[in-house]
Amino acid sequence: MNDALFEWDSANIDHIAEHDVAPEEAEEAILGDPLEAGFEKSADGEDRWTYVGETVEDRFLQVVITMRGERIRVVTAFEPIRRFKLLYMQSKAGQL
């Protein structure tokens, strides 16, 4: 895990594990040129960005992040719906 760039603790590690995602996979998806798929403010006013990306094992992931100072905190990560996979693949093929 890249602890200098990402903020990990038992809360977010355990949460993404419920979706069968490892911290390293979420980091790979974010660092590998993902497609930005949305932005929203959480109920408590926190900025959150949604990305779709790929791991080095070619697994597609939808990853929601927030910033904590200079560090990226993964809020959740899971298998994206088909529409987001297609958008990601089209963006990589230069069709968007």
PDB file of C-alpha atoms in Angstrom:
ATOM      1  CA  MET A   1       0.000   0.000   0.000  1.00  0.00           C
ATOM      2  CA  ASN A   2       1.129   3.533  -0.712  1.00  0.00           C
ATOM      3  CA  ASP A   3       0.741   5.028   2.766  1.00  0.00           C
ATOM      4  CA  ALA A   4       2.355   8.320   1.725  1.00  0.00           C
ATOM      5  CA  LEU A   5      -0.320   9.026  -0.881  1.00  0.00           C
ATOM      6  CA  PHE A   6      -3.342   7.161   0.518  1.00  0.00           C
ATOM      7  CA  GLU A   7      -4.999   7.225   3.922  1.00  0.00           C
ATOM      8  CA  TRP A   8      -5.927   3.735   5.115  1.00  0.00           C
ATOM      9  CA  ASP A   9      -7.333   2.530   8.416  1.00  0.00           C
ATOM     10  CA  SER A  10      -9.408  -0.435   9.543  1.00  0.00           C
ATOM     11  CA  ALA A  11     -12.666   1.339   8.647  1.00  0.00           C
ATOM     12  CA  ASN A  12     -12.030   1.790   4.930  1.00  0.00           C
ATOM     13  CA  ILE A  13      -9.985  -1.419   4.576  1.00  0.00           C
ATOM     14  CA  ASP A  14     -12.784  -3.468   6.165  1.00  0.00           C
ATOM     15  CA  HIS A  15     -15.438  -1.690   4.100  1.00  0.00           C
ATOM     16  CA  ILE A  16     -13.868  -2.391   0.719  1.00  0.00           C
ATOM     17  CA  ALA A  17     -13.119  -5.971   1.834  1.00  0.00           C
ATOM     18  CA  GLU A  18     -16.901  -6.454   2.050  1.00  0.00           C
ATOM     19  CA  HIS A  19     -16.857  -5.849  -1.732  1.00  0.00           C
ATOM     20  CA  ASP A  20     -13.903  -8.252  -2.197  1.00  0.00           C
ATOM     21  CA  VAL A  21     -11.519  -5.395  -2.981  1.00  0.00           C
ATOM     22  CA  ALA A  22      -8.013  -5.075  -1.541  1.00  0.00           C
ATOM     23  CA  PRO A  23      -6.460  -1.654  -0.806  1.00  0.00           C
ATOM     24  CA  GLU A  24      -3.783  -2.282  -3.433  1.00  0.00           C
ATOM     25  CA  GLU A  25      -6.453  -2.831  -6.087  1.00  0.00           C
ATOM     26  CA  ALA A  26      -8.209   0.434  -5.242  1.00  0.00           C
ATOM     27  CA  GLU A  27      -4.870   2.266  -5.424  1.00  0.00           C
ATOM     28  CA  GLU A  28      -4.063   0.706  -8.811  1.00  0.00           C
ATOM     29  CA  ALA A  29      -7.432   1.786 -10.202  1.00  0.00           C
ATOM     30  CA  ILE A  30      -6.931   5.380  -9.001  1.00  0.00           C
ATOM     31  CA  LEU A  31      -3.294   5.683 -10.060  1.00  0.00           C
ATOM     32  CA  GLY A  32      -3.735   4.053 -13.470  1.00  0.00           C
ATOM     33  CA  ASP A  33      -5.517   6.819 -15.411  1.00  0.00           C
ATOM     34  CA  PRO A  34      -9.130   6.280 -14.339  1.00  0.00           C
ATOM     35  CA  LEU A  35     -12.253   7.840 -15.831  1.00  0.00           C
ATOM     36  CA  GLU A  36     -13.925  10.426 -13.611  1.00  0.00           C
ATOM     37  CA  ALA A  37     -17.528   9.251 -13.268  1.00  0.00           C
ATOM     38  CA  GLY A  38     -19.009  11.759 -10.850  1.00  0.00           C
ATOM     39  CA  PHE A  39     -18.740  14.235  -8.006  1.00  0.00           C
ATOM     40  CA  GLU A  40     -20.996  14.815  -5.016  1.00  0.00           C
ATOM     41  CA  LYS A  41     -21.043  16.201  -1.519  1.00  0.00           C
ATOM     42  CA  SER A  42     -21.779  13.704   1.223  1.00  0.00           C
ATOM     43  CA  ALA A  43     -24.436  14.371   3.855  1.00  0.00           C
ATOM     44  CA  ASP A  44     -21.762  15.905   6.084  1.00  0.00           C
ATOM     45  CA  GLY A  45     -20.495  18.174   3.276  1.00  0.00           C
ATOM     46  CA  GLU A  46     -17.407  16.159   2.311  1.00  0.00           C
ATOM     47  CA  ASP A  47     -16.377  16.323  -1.372  1.00  0.00           C
ATOM     48  CA  ARG A  48     -16.381  12.890  -3.012  1.00  0.00           C
ATOM     49  CA  TRP A  49     -15.218  11.891  -6.471  1.00  0.00           C
ATOM     50  CA  THR A  50     -16.134   8.669  -8.245  1.00  0.00           C
ATOM     51  CA  TYR A  51     -13.736   7.042 -10.689  1.00  0.00           C
ATOM     52  CA  VAL A  52     -13.772   3.905 -12.804  1.00  0.00           C
ATOM     53  CA  GLY A  53     -10.416   2.288 -13.407  1.00  0.00           C
ATOM     54  CA  GLU A  54      -8.539  -0.951 -13.881  1.00  0.00           C
ATOM     55  CA  THR A  55      -6.147  -2.916 -11.753  1.00  0.00           C
ATOM     56  CA  VAL A  56      -2.940  -4.457 -13.103  1.00  0.00           C
ATOM     57  CA  GLU A  57      -4.913  -7.726 -13.223  1.00  0.00           C
ATOM     58  CA  ASP A  58      -7.456  -6.061 -15.593  1.00  0.00           C
ATOM     59  CA  ARG A  59     -10.181  -5.938 -12.963  1.00  0.00           C
ATOM     60  CA  PHE A  60     -12.574  -3.003 -13.350  1.00  0.00           C
ATOM     61  CA  LEU A  61     -13.346  -1.064 -10.173  1.00  0.00           C
ATOM     62  CA  GLN A  62     -15.514   1.879  -9.270  1.00  0.00           C
ATOM     63  CA  VAL A  63     -13.710   3.803  -6.539  1.00  0.00           C
ATOM     64  CA  VAL A  64     -15.085   6.693  -4.487  1.00  0.00           C
ATOM     65  CA  ILE A  65     -12.483   8.933  -2.867  1.00  0.00           C
ATOM     66  CA  THR A  66     -12.215  12.042  -0.763  1.00  0.00           C
ATOM     67  CA  MET A  67      -9.188  14.132   0.119  1.00  0.00           C
ATOM     68  CA  ARG A  68      -7.814  14.327   3.638  1.00  0.00           C
ATOM     69  CA  GLY A  69      -5.236  17.058   3.455  1.00  0.00           C
ATOM     70  CA  GLU A  70      -2.761  15.902   0.806  1.00  0.00           C
ATOM     71  CA  ARG A  71      -3.776  12.237   1.043  1.00  0.00           C
ATOM     72  CA  ILE A  72      -6.401  10.285  -0.887  1.00  0.00           C
ATOM     73  CA  ARG A  73      -8.910   8.407   1.257  1.00  0.00           C
ATOM     74  CA  VAL A  74     -10.818   5.607  -0.435  1.00  0.00           C
ATOM     75  CA  VAL A  75     -14.420   5.767   0.804  1.00  0.00           C
ATOM     76  CA  THR A  76     -15.534   2.638  -1.057  1.00  0.00           C
ATOM     77  CA  ALA A  77     -14.569   0.466  -4.019  1.00  0.00           C
ATOM     78  CA  PHE A  78     -16.590  -2.164  -5.845  1.00  0.00           C
ATOM     79  CA  GLU A  79     -17.389  -3.773  -9.200  1.00  0.00           C
ATOM     80  CA  PRO A  80     -18.895  -1.068 -11.446  1.00  0.00           C
ATOM     81  CA  ILE A  81     -22.195  -1.473 -13.224  1.00  0.00           C
ATOM     82  CA  ARG A  82     -22.000  -2.418 -16.899  1.00  0.00           C
ATOM     83  CA  ARG A  83     -22.669   1.127 -18.110  1.00  0.00           C
ATOM     84  CA  PHE A  84     -19.627   2.474 -16.240  1.00  0.00           C
ATOM     85  CA  LYS A  85     -17.428  -0.348 -17.581  1.00  0.00           C
ATOM     86  CA  LEU A  86     -18.502   0.516 -21.117  1.00  0.00           C
ATOM     87  CA  LEU A  87     -17.861   4.234 -20.579  1.00  0.00           C
ATOM     88  CA  TYR A  88     -14.398   3.446 -19.257  1.00  0.00           C
ATOM     89  CA  MET A  89     -13.569   1.167 -22.188  1.00  0.00           C
ATOM     90  CA  GLN A  90     -14.859   3.756 -24.686  1.00  0.00           C
ATOM     91  CA  SER A  91     -12.764   6.491 -23.059  1.00  0.00           C
ATOM     92  CA  LYS A  92      -9.642   4.306 -23.303  1.00  0.00           C
ATOM     93  CA  ALA A  93     -10.408   3.616 -26.971  1.00  0.00           C
ATOM     94  CA  GLY A  94     -10.658   7.373 -27.620  1.00  0.00           C
ATOM     95  CA  GLN A  95     -14.349   7.251 -28.452  1.00  0.00           C
ATOM     96  CA  LEU A  96     -15.538   9.818 -25.889  1.00  0.00           C
TER      97      LEU A  96
END
